């Protein structure tokens, strides 16, 4: 049986290597889409706010914002600030797209804060730059909270001394309140759920998505040979049906494994998007191929022609891919639970666990779920194929 299965395997491999569709779905399209989406994510990751500031006050409080807070954000590589002398210049720069927002420090702000009266910082925003607008507004609100703290400190001091604070004491109190604490803190946050970086997530998601299309070439081979009459000739030869089954299943399995391996290596070398430690990635990839074979075999068993099988399998692959979050992380909640109803979701979750833990053993729960998907789907699929005479 093994020798006959290997003959069938070699024949199927030669056929698939000559099929351009296999090359497109298994290798070219996934890596191309990953490259395109990676460019989009990179553009988002490299966000930098270009803004302007107009200091019409020139006092202590204004200097804390224009010469203290904003340069600190510039040093973080988060912000690029252009100084303007009048508000109209800042408005023109926003209109022509030079900057996305501008902060206007009104005249008399420092004096008002020194009296304990508070103050107001004006923010000019470009409505077409929603993210930049929100960031600029947040910075202004953070500074505004600090100004309120200064005003409260001064007002409290005035009440406590019954208005006997000297100008020097007011200036000292204002300076202390202004320089206490940090207005804005920039720090990295680690997600509660372990995740790959965006480029690696996209590469793995695209590979898992197109894997289900790739293995269909092996599954629909049964129906193609049945339509062409070659399956009947094989069954009439001294070859058992189990040898045909094993040979074609091995062909689909090897095609899937090759696709996953090439895409994993290609994304790591060409796009700098590694999936994780090789052993863990290999375990998850093999498990996903098993799941894809089982699911696609079950779906294909409901079709009478290869065209019908391809259509049904494409629908199922698309639904599972979207549910599993191959195009974007689904996170927790309802979408996270829904993702676990898809092999793609378990595969990406396994890679996330691998990225967070680093040990290949962390992939075992996800790998077990993937193998269960494949086995549970493959058994009824094989029975249906046998009853319909496709095996």
mmCIF file of N, CA, C and O in Angstrom, residues 67-121:
data_model
loop_
_atom_site.group_PDB
_atom_site.id
_atom_site.type_symbol
_atom_site.label_atom_id
_atom_site.label_comp_id
_atom_site.label_asym_id
_atom_site.label_seq_id
_atom_site.Cartn_x
_atom_site.Cartn_y
_atom_site.Cartn_z
ATOM 1 N N UNK A 67 8.516 75.780 26.423
ATOM 2 C CA UNK A 67 9.949 75.503 26.541
ATOM 3 C C UNK A 67 10.256 74.319 27.440
ATOM 4 O O UNK A 67 11.419 73.924 27.558
ATOM 5 N N UNK A 68 9.232 73.801 28.079
ATOM 6 C CA UNK A 68 9.454 72.652 28.962
ATOM 7 C C UNK A 68 8.798 71.381 28.457
ATOM 8 O O UNK A 68 9.475 70.404 28.126
ATOM 9 N N UNK A 69 7.475 71.396 28.388
ATOM 10 C CA UNK A 69 6.737 70.186 27.993
ATOM 11 C C UNK A 69 6.974 69.805 26.535
ATOM 12 O O UNK A 69 7.311 68.660 26.224
ATOM 13 N N UNK A 70 6.799 70.752 25.622
ATOM 14 C CA UNK A 70 6.896 70.425 24.190
ATOM 15 C C UNK A 70 8.297 69.948 23.789
ATOM 16 O O UNK A 70 8.414 68.956 23.057
ATOM 17 N N UNK A 71 9.387 70.570 24.230
ATOM 18 C CA UNK A 71 10.710 70.029 23.897
ATOM 19 C C UNK A 71 10.930 68.623 24.441
ATOM 20 O O UNK A 71 11.616 67.811 23.811
ATOM 21 N N UNK A 72 10.348 68.336 25.611
ATOM 22 C CA UNK A 72 10.486 66.984 26.168
ATOM 23 C C UNK A 72 9.813 65.949 25.265
ATOM 24 O O UNK A 72 10.340 64.853 25.044
ATOM 25 N N UNK A 73 8.654 66.307 24.717
ATOM 26 C CA UNK A 73 7.974 65.406 23.793
ATOM 27 C C UNK A 73 8.735 65.284 22.478
ATOM 28 O O UNK A 73 8.757 64.218 21.854
ATOM 29 N N UNK A 74 9.367 66.365 22.052
ATOM 30 C CA UNK A 74 10.204 66.303 20.848
ATOM 31 C C UNK A 74 11.378 65.354 21.049
ATOM 32 O O UNK A 74 11.760 64.617 20.136
ATOM 33 N N UNK A 75 11.950 65.369 22.226
ATOM 34 C CA UNK A 75 13.082 64.472 22.521
ATOM 35 C C UNK A 75 12.661 63.008 22.470
ATOM 36 O O UNK A 75 13.487 62.132 22.194
ATOM 37 N N UNK A 76 11.400 62.748 22.745
ATOM 38 C CA UNK A 76 10.884 61.377 22.684
ATOM 39 C C UNK A 76 10.643 60.926 21.243
ATOM 40 O O UNK A 76 10.317 59.764 20.996
ATOM 41 N N UNK A 77 10.794 61.841 20.264
ATOM 42 C CA UNK A 77 10.532 61.498 18.872
ATOM 43 C C UNK A 77 9.057 61.416 18.557
ATOM 44 O O UNK A 77 8.650 60.880 17.531
ATOM 45 N N UNK A 78 8.233 61.964 19.441
ATOM 46 C CA UNK A 78 6.789 61.863 19.321
ATOM 47 C C UNK A 78 6.182 63.089 18.646
ATOM 48 O O UNK A 78 5.097 63.033 18.101
ATOM 49 N N UNK A 79 6.909 64.211 18.690
ATOM 50 C CA UNK A 79 6.326 65.486 18.324
ATOM 51 C C UNK A 79 7.352 66.333 17.581
ATOM 52 O O UNK A 79 8.533 66.326 17.900
ATOM 53 N N UNK A 80 6.881 67.065 16.571
ATOM 54 C CA UNK A 80 7.691 68.075 15.901
ATOM 55 C C UNK A 80 6.964 69.408 16.029
ATOM 56 O O UNK A 80 5.818 69.539 15.593
ATOM 57 N N UNK A 81 7.618 70.384 16.655
ATOM 58 C CA UNK A 81 6.963 71.657 16.972
ATOM 59 C C UNK A 81 7.573 72.783 16.150
ATOM 60 O O UNK A 81 8.794 72.878 16.027
ATOM 61 N N UNK A 82 6.702 73.609 15.600
ATOM 62 C CA UNK A 82 7.110 74.825 14.907
ATOM 63 C C UNK A 82 6.553 76.016 15.683
ATOM 64 O O UNK A 82 5.367 76.027 16.041
ATOM 65 N N UNK A 83 7.397 76.995 15.959
ATOM 66 C CA UNK A 83 6.979 78.175 16.720
ATOM 67 C C UNK A 83 6.531 79.282 15.765
ATOM 68 O O UNK A 83 7.228 79.589 14.787
ATOM 69 N N UNK A 84 5.367 79.845 16.057
ATOM 70 C CA UNK A 84 4.835 80.959 15.266
ATOM 71 C C UNK A 84 4.653 82.163 16.179
ATOM 72 O O UNK A 84 4.437 82.018 17.397
ATOM 73 N N UNK A 85 4.734 83.343 15.589
ATOM 74 C CA UNK A 85 4.616 84.564 16.400
ATOM 75 C C UNK A 85 3.180 85.072 16.489
ATOM 76 O O UNK A 85 2.826 85.751 17.458
ATOM 77 N N UNK A 86 2.373 84.736 15.487
ATOM 78 C CA UNK A 86 0.980 85.186 15.505
ATOM 79 C C UNK A 86 0.062 83.996 15.188
ATOM 80 O O UNK A 86 0.465 83.024 14.547
ATOM 81 N N UNK A 87 -1.168 84.135 15.633
ATOM 82 C CA UNK A 87 -2.135 83.043 15.466
ATOM 83 C C UNK A 87 -2.472 82.804 13.997
ATOM 84 O O UNK A 87 -2.669 81.666 13.572
ATOM 85 N N UNK A 88 -2.537 83.872 13.208
ATOM 86 C CA UNK A 88 -2.881 83.721 11.795
ATOM 87 C C UNK A 88 -1.868 82.835 11.057
ATOM 88 O O UNK A 88 -2.247 82.071 10.155
ATOM 89 N N UNK A 89 -0.617 82.924 11.410
ATOM 90 C CA UNK A 89 0.407 82.083 10.766
ATOM 91 C C UNK A 89 0.158 80.610 11.061
ATOM 92 O O UNK A 89 0.310 79.744 10.192
ATOM 93 N N UNK A 90 -0.229 80.331 12.302
ATOM 94 C CA UNK A 90 -0.522 78.948 12.669
ATOM 95 C C UNK A 90 -1.748 78.438 11.920
ATOM 96 O O UNK A 90 -1.779 77.281 11.474
ATOM 97 N N UNK A 91 -2.748 79.289 11.769
ATOM 98 C CA UNK A 91 -3.946 78.882 11.032
ATOM 99 C C UNK A 91 -3.619 78.577 9.568
ATOM 100 O O UNK A 91 -4.108 77.603 8.991
ATOM 101 N N UNK A 92 -2.792 79.397 8.972
ATOM 102 C CA UNK A 92 -2.401 79.151 7.576
ATOM 103 C C UNK A 92 -1.625 77.852 7.445
ATOM 104 O O UNK A 92 -1.800 77.103 6.471
ATOM 105 N N UNK A 93 -0.770 77.553 8.404
ATOM 106 C CA UNK A 93 0.005 76.308 8.364
ATOM 107 C C UNK A 93 -0.902 75.088 8.490
ATOM 108 O O UNK A 93 -0.661 74.047 7.858
ATOM 109 N N UNK A 94 -1.959 75.204 9.280
ATOM 110 C CA UNK A 94 -2.923 74.097 9.391
ATOM 111 C C UNK A 94 -3.688 73.932 8.086
ATOM 112 O O UNK A 94 -3.899 72.821 7.597
ATOM 113 N N UNK A 95 -4.087 75.051 7.486
ATOM 114 C CA UNK A 95 -4.847 74.991 6.238
ATOM 115 C C UNK A 95 -4.047 74.369 5.097
ATOM 116 O O UNK A 95 -4.601 73.622 4.275
ATOM 117 N N UNK A 96 -2.753 74.663 5.020
ATOM 118 C CA UNK A 96 -1.959 74.104 3.917
ATOM 119 C C UNK A 96 -1.336 72.747 4.241
ATOM 120 O O UNK A 96 -0.586 72.193 3.445
ATOM 121 N N UNK A 97 -1.634 72.197 5.438
ATOM 122 C CA UNK A 97 -1.179 70.857 5.780
ATOM 123 C C UNK A 97 0.216 70.782 6.354
ATOM 124 O O UNK A 97 0.728 69.684 6.590
ATOM 125 N N UNK A 98 0.856 71.925 6.607
ATOM 126 C CA UNK A 98 2.200 71.905 7.185
ATOM 127 C C UNK A 98 2.185 71.322 8.589
ATOM 128 O O UNK A 98 3.084 70.566 8.980
ATOM 129 N N UNK A 99 1.182 71.668 9.372
ATOM 130 C CA UNK A 99 1.005 71.123 10.721
ATOM 131 C C UNK A 99 -0.421 70.606 10.857
ATOM 132 O O UNK A 99 -1.296 70.950 10.051
ATOM 133 N N UNK A 100 -0.643 69.782 11.865
ATOM 134 C CA UNK A 100 -1.973 69.209 12.083
ATOM 135 C C UNK A 100 -2.730 69.888 13.208
ATOM 136 O O UNK A 100 -3.938 69.729 13.328
ATOM 137 N N UNK A 101 -2.013 70.620 14.065
ATOM 138 C CA UNK A 101 -2.656 71.280 15.195
ATOM 139 C C UNK A 101 -1.746 72.402 15.680
ATOM 140 O O UNK A 101 -0.561 72.456 15.337
ATOM 141 N N UNK A 102 -2.314 73.280 16.491
ATOM 142 C CA UNK A 102 -1.520 74.377 17.053
ATOM 143 C C UNK A 102 -2.096 74.760 18.407
ATOM 144 O O UNK A 102 -3.313 74.725 18.609
ATOM 145 N N UNK A 103 -1.202 75.083 19.331
ATOM 146 C CA UNK A 103 -1.597 75.561 20.660
ATOM 147 C C UNK A 103 -1.362 77.063 20.732
ATOM 148 O O UNK A 103 -0.264 77.548 20.425
ATOM 149 N N UNK A 104 -2.377 77.784 21.138
ATOM 150 C CA UNK A 104 -2.289 79.239 21.267
ATOM 151 C C UNK A 104 -2.297 79.581 22.756
ATOM 152 O O UNK A 104 -3.279 79.309 23.458
ATOM 153 N N UNK A 105 -1.182 80.147 23.243
ATOM 154 C CA UNK A 105 -1.086 80.549 24.651
ATOM 155 C C UNK A 105 -1.474 82.021 24.727
ATOM 156 O O UNK A 105 -0.748 82.896 24.223
ATOM 157 N N UNK A 106 -2.629 82.329 25.313
ATOM 158 C CA UNK A 106 -3.131 83.718 25.280
ATOM 159 C C UNK A 106 -2.303 84.651 26.165
ATOM 160 O O UNK A 106 -1.669 84.229 27.130
ATOM 161 N N UNK A 107 -2.337 85.880 25.809
ATOM 162 C CA UNK A 107 -1.654 86.897 26.603
ATOM 163 C C UNK A 107 -2.298 86.995 27.994
ATOM 164 O O UNK A 107 -3.519 86.930 28.136
ATOM 165 N N UNK A 108 -1.470 87.150 29.016
ATOM 166 C CA UNK A 108 -1.970 87.303 30.376
ATOM 167 C C UNK A 108 -2.224 86.005 31.102
ATOM 168 O O UNK A 108 -2.711 86.018 32.239
ATOM 169 N N UNK A 109 -1.896 84.866 30.479
ATOM 170 C CA UNK A 109 -2.155 83.575 31.125
ATOM 171 C C UNK A 109 -1.359 83.438 32.417
ATOM 172 O O UNK A 109 -1.917 83.052 33.459
ATOM 173 N N UNK A 110 -0.075 83.746 32.373
ATOM 174 C CA UNK A 110 0.760 83.566 33.567
ATOM 175 C C UNK A 110 0.308 84.463 34.709
ATOM 176 O O UNK A 110 0.276 84.046 35.874
ATOM 177 N N UNK A 111 -0.079 85.696 34.383
ATOM 178 C CA UNK A 111 -0.544 86.609 35.418
ATOM 179 C C UNK A 111 -1.846 86.115 36.046
ATOM 180 O O UNK A 111 -2.042 86.209 37.267
ATOM 181 N N UNK A 112 -2.749 85.583 35.203
ATOM 182 C CA UNK A 112 -4.019 85.071 35.724
ATOM 183 C C UNK A 112 -3.792 83.888 36.650
ATOM 184 O O UNK A 112 -4.427 83.783 37.710
ATOM 185 N N UNK A 113 -2.872 83.014 36.276
ATOM 186 C CA UNK A 113 -2.571 81.855 37.119
ATOM 187 C C UNK A 113 -1.936 82.318 38.425
ATOM 188 O O UNK A 113 -2.227 81.805 39.508
ATOM 189 N N UNK A 114 -1.052 83.322 38.342
ATOM 190 C CA UNK A 114 -0.401 83.841 39.545
ATOM 191 C C UNK A 114 -1.405 84.449 40.519
ATOM 192 O O UNK A 114 -1.204 84.433 41.737
ATOM 193 N N UNK A 115 -2.510 84.973 39.993
ATOM 194 C CA UNK A 115 -3.553 85.531 40.862
ATOM 195 C C UNK A 115 -4.490 84.460 41.384
ATOM 196 O O UNK A 115 -5.339 84.725 42.226
ATOM 197 N N UNK A 116 -4.342 83.225 40.847
ATOM 198 C CA UNK A 116 -5.243 82.156 41.261
ATOM 199 C C UNK A 116 -6.530 82.129 40.474
ATOM 200 O O UNK A 116 -7.496 81.463 40.859
ATOM 201 N N UNK A 117 -6.571 82.863 39.330
ATOM 202 C CA UNK A 117 -7.791 82.941 38.527
ATOM 203 C C UNK A 117 -7.872 81.864 37.446
ATOM 204 O O UNK A 117 -8.884 81.762 36.752
ATOM 205 N N UNK A 118 -6.799 81.088 37.266
ATOM 206 C CA UNK A 118 -6.806 80.072 36.225
ATOM 207 C C UNK A 118 -6.542 80.680 34.858
ATOM 208 O O UNK A 118 -6.171 81.851 34.752
ATOM 209 N N UNK A 119 -6.715 79.895 33.830
ATOM 210 C CA UNK A 119 -6.464 80.376 32.487
ATOM 211 C C UNK A 119 -6.975 79.398 31.447
ATOM 212 O O UNK A 119 -7.518 78.348 31.792
ATOM 213 N N UNK A 120 -6.820 79.787 30.197
ATOM 214 C CA UNK A 120 -7.346 78.965 29.109
ATOM 215 C C UNK A 120 -6.326 78.862 27.991
ATOM 216 O O UNK A 120 -5.722 79.855 27.590
ATOM 217 N N UNK A 121 -6.106 77.642 27.491
ATOM 218 C CA UNK A 121 -5.187 77.379 26.387
ATOM 219 C C UNK A 121 -6.017 77.020 25.165
ATOM 220 O O UNK A 121 -6.827 76.088 25.197
#
